[in-house]
Amino acid sequence: MSQKMSQKMFQNNFSRNMLTRRKFLYSLGALTAMGTVFLGKDELKRQQVLALDDPNAEYIKYPGDTSLKQRARNKNLIFGAAIRYDQLSKDKEYAQSVSKECGILVPEWGLKWSVYPYILRPTPETFDFTAADWMLYFARMYHMKFRGHTLVWHLSLPDWFENTVNSQNARTFLEQHIKTVVRRYKGRVHSWDVVNEAIEITDGHPDGLRKTPWLEFLGEDYIELAFRLAHEADPKAILVYNDYGLEYDIAEDEAKRNAVLKLLKRLKSRGAPIHALGIQSHLDAGGTNFNPKKFRDFLAEVADMGLDIMITELDVADTDLPKDIEIRDRIVAKTYSDYLKVALEQPAVTTVITWGLSDKYTWLNEFYPRSDGALLRPLLLDRNGQRKFAWNAIARAFDAAPSR
Ligand code: XIL
């Protein structure tokens, strides 16, 4: 069967299911009118879907076959995904989808110091570039850009780090790491996440900085130092500060947005070579705290500093949604849609990267599982590589975006 045909069948099946589903939902609506007192938690959540069950919802309509990378390119945007080397190298169909949809490729863990099962820094003296080299090769083969993630991250330090690195030698280690890794890929990397997740308000530092070994050993200037070293090693790469928890209208995110703005201002005022903010964008379909105005204002403040903005790790967790697949897919798609609409209004947003591409491979099954044990559906393609409503939502967001 051609891909086009199976795509059509997929869409048709969905439309058919939708009709029966809608009938069911409407009868649920009648039930609700009798009083919510009879409804359990799941049924209450289904009511959210009544609100979403709009036959005109853009994301249920397939916008045609043009790939996401092409739709993005049409607006001078870049679209791509973070992918694991082990999965990409073993799964041909997946590799095909990745090459078809993505204009930029990010190793999900090949360039972190150490994330099981892959260790870039097996010993204090050595580097193992197998995964990252392979990913770069794949990217070049399919004319994709390549992105580095990440040079400094408190969560990816290897076992030997604790007993080896101290305040006397920390600078040397940071310097050696950044120089070696960045120089190796010099001229071939679109952008580097130089520092990842350096802010944690609850750690109590006056500027909201996270208490990491680097902060302890080198003081708060470790961030600026990392940017300077990266710039020296590859003057053409776009250098990014990347963080999560910046998206929602909740006190925690508000505090983090303020701390990020403060950090960015400080780096800029000191002339540090920082070029963009990376907003991870791990969204939660169960949450309702997205406030377009708050988010828009934040993006504008970042843009006003002369920085670009990249959406670097977009996915939508359906951990707390009802089990029904169609309900989940709709709410996930709507979440993508609402978020990207606001993000892409801002001309400083240059790039959209999802954290994975297919539900077959998502970190969320491990890190944010559902309590009923069902597998998550947070991404753009289903486990068979078929485009979901979420794919439609992103495609339509690119189509509607103002050109850069
Ligand atoms: C995650 C990966 O997806 C996992 O495979 C890995 O084991 C742990 O890290 N924020 C980040 C990413 O910046 O590096 C994280 O990736 C997800 C959260």
XYZ file of N, CA and C in Angstrom, residues 55-310:
768
model
N -16.520 20.099 15.202
C -16.224 19.479 13.899
C -15.391 20.393 13.009
N -15.337 21.676 13.351
C -14.531 22.593 12.540
C -13.113 22.764 13.069
N -12.792 22.060 14.130
C -11.440 22.199 14.689
C -10.432 21.917 13.582
N -9.563 22.842 13.369
C -8.617 22.759 12.255
C -7.780 21.484 12.304
N -7.369 21.107 13.518
C -6.403 20.009 13.638
C -6.979 18.632 13.302
N -8.310 18.528 13.155
C -8.805 17.218 12.739
C -8.758 17.082 11.214
N -8.496 18.180 10.542
C -8.474 18.118 9.064
C -7.046 17.982 8.562
N -6.835 16.977 7.758
C -5.499 16.724 7.198
C -5.177 17.793 6.161
N -4.067 18.497 6.356
C -3.809 19.618 5.441
C -3.017 19.252 4.199
N -2.885 17.978 3.878
C -2.137 17.598 2.672
C -0.738 17.120 3.025
N -0.089 16.510 2.036
C 1.108 15.717 2.310
C 2.405 16.484 2.568
N 2.464 17.745 2.199
C 3.725 18.497 2.340
C 4.316 18.314 3.745
N 5.605 18.019 3.785
C 6.254 17.714 5.069
C 6.321 18.940 5.974
N 6.580 18.668 7.245
C 6.691 19.780 8.197
C 7.911 20.636 7.892
N 8.999 19.978 7.476
C 10.202 20.795 7.216
C 9.946 21.774 6.067
N 9.172 21.326 5.075
C 8.881 22.201 3.940
C 7.931 23.330 4.338
N 6.915 22.972 5.115
C 5.969 24.009 5.566
C 6.689 25.057 6.394
N 7.604 24.599 7.246
C 8.377 25.544 8.068
C 9.249 26.403 7.164
N 9.941 25.738 6.265
C 10.847 26.440 5.343
C 10.112 27.542 4.566
N 8.865 27.256 4.174
C 8.076 28.251 3.430
C 7.951 29.564 4.189
N 8.094 29.482 5.531
C 7.979 30.702 6.350
C 9.347 31.121 6.887
N 10.384 30.537 6.331
C 11.735 30.797 6.811
C 11.919 30.371 8.266
N 11.191 29.312 8.634
C 11.342 28.701 9.950
C 12.091 27.380 9.774
N 12.579 26.842 10.877
C 13.223 25.527 10.821
C 12.420 24.574 11.694
N 12.126 23.393 11.154
C 11.468 22.373 11.977
C 12.357 21.137 12.061
N 12.377 20.531 13.239
C 13.110 19.280 13.382
C 12.770 18.582 14.685
N 13.570 17.565 15.023
C 13.273 16.773 16.224
C 14.552 16.267 16.871
N 14.426 15.980 18.150
C 15.509 15.302 18.879
C 15.246 13.806 18.812
N 16.276 13.062 18.436
C 16.106 11.638 18.162
C 17.251 10.877 18.811
N 16.949 9.654 19.269
C 18.001 8.818 19.865
C 18.717 8.009 18.792
N 20.024 7.986 18.936
C 20.887 7.286 17.987
C 20.536 5.806 17.872
N 20.304 5.128 19.009
C 20.020 3.687 18.966
C 18.723 3.412 18.196
N 17.728 4.291 18.381
C 16.446 4.073 17.711
C 16.523 4.401 16.219
N 17.213 5.485 15.924
C 17.330 5.924 14.524
C 18.133 4.920 13.696
N 19.169 4.371 14.301
C 20.048 3.494 13.527
C 19.466 2.090 13.349
N 18.459 1.724 14.174
C 17.921 0.362 14.070
C 16.574 0.283 13.366
N 15.882 1.390 13.251
C 14.509 1.356 12.778
C 14.402 2.134 11.455
N 14.393 1.390 10.364
C 14.440 2.017 9.028
C 13.245 2.906 8.733
N 12.043 2.406 9.131
C 10.844 3.211 8.840
C 10.866 4.520 9.600
N 11.349 4.410 10.834
C 11.451 5.613 11.661
C 12.449 6.582 11.029
N 13.569 6.039 10.601
C 14.592 6.873 9.964
C 14.014 7.576 8.736
N 13.159 6.857 8.035
C 12.531 7.443 6.848
C 11.622 8.622 7.230
N 10.835 8.419 8.292
C 9.959 9.516 8.745
C 10.795 10.706 9.193
N 11.860 10.434 9.915
C 12.705 11.527 10.411
C 13.282 12.307 9.237
N 13.787 11.587 8.250
C 14.408 12.287 7.123
C 13.355 13.054 6.310
N 12.149 12.542 6.320
C 11.082 13.197 5.553
C 10.593 14.492 6.223
N 10.430 14.428 7.539
C 9.795 15.563 8.235
C 10.767 16.626 8.743
N 12.023 16.223 9.000
C 12.891 17.113 9.779
C 13.919 17.874 8.960
N 14.021 19.169 9.232
C 15.049 19.999 8.612
C 16.229 20.209 9.548
N 16.064 19.773 10.796
C 17.177 19.870 11.752
C 17.102 18.647 12.675
N 18.265 18.141 13.041
C 18.331 16.930 13.860
C 19.122 17.220 15.137
N 18.605 16.706 16.256
C 19.284 16.893 17.545
C 19.495 15.516 18.179
N 20.722 15.177 18.551
C 20.896 13.925 19.296
C 20.246 14.051 20.674
N 19.325 13.122 20.976
C 18.608 13.212 22.254
C 19.553 13.011 23.434
N 20.568 12.156 23.268
C 21.560 12.084 24.346
C 23.020 11.912 23.936
N 23.327 11.860 22.666
C 24.712 11.599 22.248
C 25.736 12.667 22.572
N 25.261 13.876 22.890
C 26.214 14.949 23.190
C 26.146 15.420 24.637
N 25.407 14.696 25.457
C 25.437 14.991 26.893
C 26.669 14.302 27.478
N 27.169 14.777 28.558
C 28.371 14.165 29.141
C 28.134 12.666 29.359
N 26.969 12.368 29.907
C 26.678 10.970 30.183
C 25.197 10.812 30.472
N 24.524 10.060 29.638
C 23.140 9.696 29.946
C 23.004 8.238 29.556
N 22.740 7.405 30.556
C 22.625 5.980 30.297
C 21.670 5.740 29.122
N 21.957 4.906 28.161
C 23.086 3.972 28.092
C 24.299 4.541 27.345
N 24.327 5.831 27.129
C 25.390 6.364 26.303
C 26.277 7.335 27.064
N 27.572 7.128 26.994
C 28.487 7.980 27.756
C 29.492 8.641 26.819
N 29.374 9.960 26.701
C 30.312 10.726 25.877
C 31.655 10.862 26.598
N 31.598 10.895 27.932
C 32.807 11.063 28.736
C 33.021 9.840 29.631
N 33.475 8.721 29.041
C 33.649 7.502 29.843
C 34.672 7.661 30.969
N 35.714 8.462 30.749
C 36.709 8.714 31.799
C 37.047 10.202 31.782
N 37.758 10.678 32.804
C 38.113 12.102 32.832
C 38.963 12.524 31.639
N 39.631 11.582 31.019
C 40.524 11.941 29.905
C 39.914 11.685 28.529
N 38.849 10.882 28.468
C 38.431 10.419 27.138
C 37.028 10.866 26.705
N 36.833 10.770 25.384
C 35.562 11.132 24.745
C 35.165 9.991 23.814
N 33.879 9.683 23.746
C 33.414 8.682 22.790
C 32.328 9.337 21.918
N 32.716 9.628 20.685
C 31.829 10.405 19.817
C 30.985 9.531 18.882
N 30.949 8.230 19.131
C 30.276 7.329 18.190
C 28.855 7.795 17.839
N 28.056 8.047 18.868
C 26.645 8.380 18.622
C 26.514 9.714 17.892
N 27.212 10.722 18.377
C 27.076 12.056 17.784
C 27.597 12.068 16.350
N 28.698 11.384 16.099
C 29.238 11.323 14.731
C 28.231 10.690 13.779
N 27.626 9.602 14.250
C 26.658 8.903 13.407
C 25.459 9.808 13.106
N 25.014 10.526 14.127
C 23.864 11.431 13.950
C 24.204 12.553 12.963
N 25.407 13.068 13.078
C 25.814 14.137 12.155
C 25.858 13.598 10.724
N 26.376 12.392 10.593
C 26.448 11.754 9.278
C 25.038 11.608 8.689
N 24.111 11.143 9.511
C 22.720 10.974 9.072
C 22.139 12.325 8.649
N 22.373 13.332 9.472
C 21.838 14.666 9.178
C 22.373 15.176 7.841
N 23.645 14.995 7.617
C 24.240 15.510 6.380
C 23.734 14.743 5.162
N 23.550 13.446 5.369
C 23.072 12.620 4.266
C 21.709 13.125 3.763
N 20.882 13.593 4.686
C 19.539 14.056 4.310
C 19.417 15.580 4.310
N 20.550 16.250 4.217
C 20.577 17.725 4.125
C 19.845 18.404 5.274
N 20.035 17.846 6.450
C 19.428 18.488 7.623
C 20.495 19.287 8.353
N 20.024 20.310 9.063
C 20.927 20.993 9.973
C 21.137 20.097 11.193
N 22.159 20.421 11.966
C 22.508 19.592 13.129
C 22.641 20.504 14.339
N 22.134 20.006 15.491
C 22.117 20.875 16.662
C 22.740 20.160 17.853
N 23.467 20.898 18.655
C 24.157 20.289 19.794
C 23.422 20.503 21.103
N 23.209 19.402 21.831
C 22.526 19.448 23.130
C 23.224 18.449 24.041
N 23.874 18.811 25.043
C 24.120 20.123 25.608
C 25.468 20.100 26.320
N 26.130 21.247 26.419
C 27.508 21.249 26.959
C 27.562 21.264 28.482
N 26.628 21.963 29.091
C 26.631 22.068 30.560
C 25.233 21.764 31.084
N 25.105 20.655 31.795
C 23.802 20.252 32.353
C 24.053 19.452 33.621
N 23.483 19.901 34.709
C 23.741 19.253 36.011
C 23.316 17.788 36.041
N 22.330 17.419 35.174
C 21.799 16.054 35.263
C 22.568 15.016 34.466
N 23.547 15.446 33.691
C 24.175 14.428 32.835
C 25.637 14.198 33.197
N 25.982 14.393 34.452
C 27.394 14.232 34.797
C 27.739 12.765 35.043
N 28.890 12.329 34.530
C 29.262 10.916 34.675
C 29.639 10.556 36.124
N 29.645 9.268 36.408
C 29.920 8.806 37.774
C 31.243 9.323 38.332
N 32.273 9.392 37.470
C 33.593 9.783 37.966
C 33.673 11.247 38.373
N 32.678 12.032 37.933
C 32.732 13.488 38.118
C 32.895 13.873 39.598
N 32.066 13.257 40.431
C 32.003 13.643 41.835
C 33.354 13.533 42.547
N 34.082 12.469 42.267
C 35.365 12.273 42.967
C 36.560 12.822 42.201
N 36.310 13.448 41.075
C 37.428 13.922 40.251
C 37.458 15.447 40.138
N 36.291 16.038 39.950
C 36.256 17.486 39.685
C 36.070 18.241 41.003
N 36.843 19.298 41.167
C 36.764 20.113 42.393
C 37.023 21.576 42.037
N 37.034 22.447 43.052
C 37.171 23.871 42.726
C 38.532 24.210 42.124
N 39.523 23.374 42.351
C 40.837 23.654 41.741
C 40.868 23.345 40.236
N 40.241 22.237 39.855
C 40.390 21.833 38.446
C 39.119 22.028 37.588
N 38.061 22.564 38.190
C 36.772 22.648 37.461
C 36.903 23.453 36.176
N 37.630 24.557 36.236
C 37.766 25.410 35.062
C 38.438 24.645 33.916
N 39.486 23.909 34.264
C 40.194 23.118 33.255
C 39.263 22.079 32.621
N 38.456 21.429 33.469
C 37.540 20.411 32.939
C 36.496 21.030 32.002
N 35.952 22.153 32.423
C 34.924 22.810 31.601
C 35.529 23.234 30.265
N 36.728 23.812 30.365
C 37.398 24.304 29.173
C 37.737 23.152 28.214
N 38.300 22.101 28.776
C 38.699 20.966 27.937
C 37.474 20.335 27.264
N 36.390 20.212 28.033
C 35.186 19.590 27.481
C 34.617 20.427 26.330
N 34.415 21.699 26.607
C 33.766 22.548 25.596
C 34.649 22.676 24.352
N 35.936 22.899 24.573
C 36.825 23.049 23.406
C 36.830 21.783 22.549
N 36.971 20.645 23.208
C 37.085 19.391 22.457
C 35.804 19.096 21.679
N 34.661 19.213 22.342
C 33.399 18.834 21.699
C 33.010 19.848 20.620
N 33.101 21.135 20.952
C 32.627 22.143 20.003
C 33.557 22.216 18.789
N 34.857 22.107 19.035
C 35.797 22.151 17.898
C 35.587 20.992 16.936
N 35.276 19.825 17.499
C 35.092 18.647 16.645
C 34.020 18.874 15.577
N 32.954 19.579 15.968
C 31.836 19.776 15.036
C 31.784 21.203 14.483
N 32.878 21.896 14.624
C 32.941 23.296 14.201
C 32.461 23.484 12.754
N 31.630 24.490 12.565
C 31.158 24.796 11.212
C 30.026 23.898 10.754
N 29.699 22.887 11.519
C 28.639 21.960 11.091
C 27.436 21.987 12.020
N 27.524 22.821 13.054
C 26.439 22.865 14.028
C 25.660 24.161 13.870
N 24.369 24.016 13.706
C 23.513 25.194 13.592
C 23.517 25.968 14.903
N 23.297 25.243 16.011
C 23.225 25.912 17.307
C 23.592 24.941 18.419
N 24.101 25.509 19.480
C 24.479 24.723 20.656
C 23.673 25.153 21.865
N 23.078 24.200 22.580
C 22.580 24.506 23.922
C 23.814 24.513 24.816
N 24.322 25.705 25.072
C 25.572 25.792 25.831
C 25.316 25.426 27.284
N 24.302 26.058 27.855
C 23.953 25.752 29.252
C 22.473 25.376 29.291
N 22.194 24.292 29.988
C 20.829 23.762 30.072
C 20.343 23.783 31.527
N 19.185 24.379 31.758
C 18.499 24.284 33.056
C 19.316 24.798 34.232
N 19.868 25.994 34.110
C 20.726 26.528 35.182
C 19.936 27.262 36.257
N 18.618 27.278 36.132
C 17.817 28.011 37.119
C 16.900 27.062 37.888
N 16.898 27.224 39.209
C 15.963 26.472 40.057
C 15.650 27.354 41.268
N 14.511 27.988 41.196
C 14.161 28.991 42.209
C 14.237 28.411 43.619
N 13.768 27.186 43.786
C 13.681 26.624 45.135
C 15.049 26.342 45.756
N 16.123 26.456 44.973
C 17.453 26.258 45.555
C 17.894 27.451 46.413
N 17.149 28.568 46.309
C 17.370 29.682 47.233
C 18.504 30.646 46.882
N 19.154 30.488 45.759
C 20.201 31.436 45.347
C 19.535 32.786 45.027
N 20.169 33.922 45.360
C 19.521 35.224 45.143
C 19.126 35.488 43.683
N 19.876 34.949 42.728
C 19.493 35.152 41.325
C 18.719 33.962 40.755
N 18.342 33.055 41.628
C 17.561 31.906 41.178
C 18.411 30.821 40.518
N 19.731 30.933 40.624
C 20.581 29.930 39.965
C 20.493 28.585 40.695
N 20.532 27.537 39.909
C 20.499 26.191 40.454
C 21.825 25.863 41.132
N 21.737 25.168 42.243
C 22.983 24.780 42.933
C 23.562 23.546 42.262
N 24.455 23.770 41.351
C 25.092 22.670 40.626
C 26.569 22.648 41.014
N 27.262 21.555 40.707
C 28.705 21.530 40.996
C 29.436 22.694 40.325
N 29.020 23.065 39.119
C 29.705 24.167 38.420
C 29.554 25.470 39.180
N 28.354 25.710 39.712
C 28.128 26.932 40.492
C 28.981 26.890 41.760
N 29.000 25.735 42.382
C 29.769 25.586 43.621
C 31.267 25.821 43.368
N 31.793 25.271 42.297
C 33.240 25.350 42.050
C 33.682 26.655 41.394
N 32.838 27.194 40.512
C 33.301 28.344 39.708
C 32.536 29.636 39.974
N 31.471 29.551 40.796
C 30.667 30.755 41.028
C 29.765 31.023 39.831
N 28.961 32.106 39.925
C 27.916 32.280 38.892
C 28.457 32.612 37.509
N 29.708 32.986 37.419
C 30.254 33.301 36.090
C 30.548 32.056 35.240
N 30.274 30.882 35.792
C 30.509 29.676 34.979
C 29.663 29.709 33.705
N 28.520 30.365 33.799
C 27.615 30.403 32.641
C 28.247 31.240 31.526
N 28.693 32.421 31.904
C 29.337 33.293 30.912
C 30.591 32.618 30.339
N 31.351 32.002 31.206
C 32.570 31.312 30.764
C 32.239 30.250 29.708
N 31.194 29.483 29.974
C 30.807 28.426 29.027
C 30.471 29.032 27.661
N 29.753 30.143 27.654
C 29.412 30.787 26.380
C 30.663 31.297 25.668
N 31.582 31.883 26.426
C 32.804 32.405 25.791
C 33.640 31.271 25.187
N 33.730 30.183 25.918
C 34.523 29.045 25.418
C 33.898 28.467 24.147
N 32.576 28.352 24.164
C 31.890 27.778 22.991
C 32.077 28.690 21.780
N 31.989 29.975 22.011
C 32.116 30.936 20.908
C 33.522 30.893 20.307
N 34.500 30.786 21.184
C 35.885 30.694 20.715
C 36.082 29.448 19.844
N 35.440 28.362 20.266
C 35.632 27.092 19.566
C 34.859 27.022 18.245
N 33.739 27.707 18.144
C 32.976 27.725 16.891
C 32.257 29.065 16.772
N 32.951 30.052 16.229
C 32.398 31.421 16.215
C 31.111 31.565 15.412
N 30.797 30.595 14.560
C 29.587 30.752 13.728
C 28.339 30.097 14.333
N 28.519 29.250 15.317
C 27.352 28.550 15.874
C 26.487 29.514 16.684
N 25.182 29.317 16.601
C 24.238 30.091 17.419
C 24.287 29.515 18.831
N 24.532 30.359 19.800
C 24.683 29.858 21.170
C 23.429 30.154 22.000
N 22.956 29.106 22.671
C 21.621 29.146 23.272
C 21.674 28.857 24.766
N 20.895 29.617 25.537
C 20.600 29.210 26.916
C 19.240 28.515 26.878
N 19.153 27.307 27.421
C 17.957 26.474 27.265
C 17.349 26.136 28.632
N 16.010 26.276 28.742
C 15.410 25.919 30.046
C 13.947 25.510 29.886
N 13.416 24.897 30.956
C 12.020 24.442 30.954
C 11.222 25.259 31.978
N 9.934 24.973 32.084
C 9.120 25.625 33.111
C 8.920 27.111 32.859
N 8.840 27.506 31.591
C 8.698 28.928 31.250
C 7.354 29.217 30.590
N 6.519 28.214 30.475
C 5.379 28.301 29.561
C 4.059 28.679 30.211
N 3.887 28.352 31.483
C 2.538 28.453 32.061
C 2.339 29.648 32.981
N 1.062 29.959 33.185
C 0.690 31.080 34.049
C 0.499 30.560 35.478
N 1.587 30.104 36.055
C 1.573 29.647 37.453
C 2.757 30.315 38.143
N 2.694 30.435 39.443
C 3.707 31.212 40.183
C 5.120 30.688 39.920
N 5.239 29.372 39.882
C 6.541 28.743 39.668
C 7.182 29.189 38.335
N 6.377 29.146 37.292
C 6.889 29.521 35.964
C 7.153 31.022 35.872
N 6.307 31.785 36.552
C 6.467 33.242 36.544
C 7.833 33.596 37.169
N 8.127 32.965 38.279
C 9.407 33.226 38.961
C 10.567 32.813 38.058
N 10.383 31.717 37.373
C 11.454 31.244 36.495
C 11.641 32.158 35.296
N 10.527 32.616 34.719
C 10.647 33.562 33.596
C 11.441 34.795 34.038
N 11.119 35.295 35.233
C 11.826 36.486 35.715
C 13.313 36.209 35.916
N 13.623 35.045 36.466
C 15.039 34.714 36.692
C 15.770 34.543 35.358
N 15.090 33.969 34.379
C 15.713 33.801 33.052
C 15.976 35.166 32.426
N 14.996 36.064 32.513
C 15.179 37.399 31.939
C 16.374 38.092 32.603
N 16.472 37.930 33.903
C 17.578 38.541 34.642
C 18.922 37.971 34.173
N 18.957 36.676 34.029
C 20.195 36.021 33.572
C 20.574 36.489 32.161
N 19.578 36.515 31.287
C 19.855 36.923 29.902
C 20.355 38.370 29.856
N 19.725 39.239 30.650
C 20.137 40.651 30.671
C 21.564 40.771 31.152
N 21.880 40.009 32.180
C 23.230 40.068 32.731
C 24.251 39.600 31.681
N 23.943 38.501 31.032
C 24.877 37.983 30.017
C 25.044 38.992 28.881
N 23.939 39.561 28.451
C 24.004 40.546 27.357
C 24.805 41.776 27.786
N 24.555 42.258 29.006
C 25.215 43.494 29.445
C 26.722 43.273 29.599
N 27.120 42.057 29.825
C 28.553 41.762 29.936
C 29.164 41.400 28.578
N 28.366 41.489 27.550
C 28.879 41.207 26.210
C 29.157 39.731 25.956
N 28.514 38.859 26.706
C 28.712 37.417 26.486
C 28.109 37.015 25.130
N 28.758 36.091 24.427
C 28.250 35.673 23.108
C 27.062 34.717 23.220
N 25.922 35.281 23.592
C 24.691 34.473 23.649
C 23.757 35.000 22.572
N 23.141 34.070 21.842
C 22.349 34.509 20.688
C 20.878 34.152 20.760
N 20.529 33.216 21.605
C 19.123 32.792 21.617
C 18.734 32.191 22.957
N 17.422 32.262 23.227
C 16.851 31.525 24.355
C 16.157 30.292 23.798
N 16.435 29.154 24.398
C 15.719 27.928 24.052
C 14.637 27.685 25.094
N 13.401 27.617 24.623
C 12.283 27.322 25.537
C 11.903 25.865 25.301
N 12.161 25.026 26.274
C 11.989 23.584 26.047
C 10.574 23.230 25.599
N 9.568 23.754 26.315
C 8.177 23.532 25.905
C 7.706 22.091 26.058
N 8.021 21.496 27.193
C 7.400 20.208 27.529
C 6.031 20.547 28.113
N 5.020 20.485 27.265
C 3.690 20.928 27.679
C 2.905 19.772 28.284
N 1.850 20.151 29.002
C 1.038 19.144 29.665
C -0.414 19.321 29.225
N -0.934 18.317 28.516
C -2.299 18.434 28.001
C -3.327 18.447 29.131
N -2.929 17.975 30.309
C -3.845 17.962 31.448
C -3.951 19.330 32.108
N -3.061 20.244 31.779
C -3.049 21.553 32.430
C -3.830 22.573 31.632
N -4.346 23.574 32.301
C -5.118 24.599 31.593
C -4.553 25.978 31.909
N -3.279 26.024 32.190
C -2.705 27.289 32.659
C -1.911 28.045 31.615
N -2.187 27.770 30.360
C -1.479 28.529 29.328
C -2.196 29.861 29.132
N -1.455 30.939 29.294
C -2.039 32.277 29.175
C -1.340 33.002 28.021
N -2.025 33.096 26.875
C -1.381 33.669 25.688
C -0.731 35.014 25.943
N -1.399 35.873 26.712
C -0.852 37.220 26.910
C 0.468 37.168 27.693
N 0.456 36.403 28.773
C 1.678 36.279 29.590
C 2.832 35.749 28.742
N 2.542 34.722 27.970
C 3.597 34.077 27.190
C 4.084 35.020 26.083
N 3.135 35.673 25.432
C 3.464 36.625 24.364
C 4.367 37.731 24.902
N 4.017 38.255 26.073
C 4.812 39.338 26.675
C 6.226 38.869 26.997
N 6.321 37.645 27.479
C 7.645 37.093 27.799
C 8.497 36.987 26.533
N 7.897 36.451 25.474
C 8.640 36.325 24.209
C 9.089 37.694 23.717
N 8.208 38.684 23.853
C 8.543 40.030 23.380
C 9.719 40.594 24.175
N 9.742 40.344 25.467
C 10.858 40.853 26.291
C 12.180 40.234 25.866
N 12.140 38.949 25.568
C 13.364 38.267 25.127
C 13.795 38.826 23.771
N 12.822 38.968 22.875
C 13.127 39.479 21.531
C 13.699 40.897 21.604
N 13.161 41.699 22.524
C 13.636 43.079 22.665
C 15.099 43.161 23.095
N 15.589 42.102 23.658
C 17.015 42.084 24.030
C 17.896 41.769 22.818
N 17.260 41.543 21.690
C 18.030 41.215 20.492
C 18.345 39.728 20.393
N 17.628 38.928 21.164
C 17.887 37.481 21.110
C 16.868 36.779 20.225
N 17.300 35.716 19.583
C 16.365 34.829 18.902
C 15.728 33.911 19.939
N 14.663 33.250 19.521
C 13.994 32.297 20.409
C 13.826 30.989 19.657
N 14.136 29.899 20.341
C 13.938 28.591 19.720
C 13.039 27.756 20.635
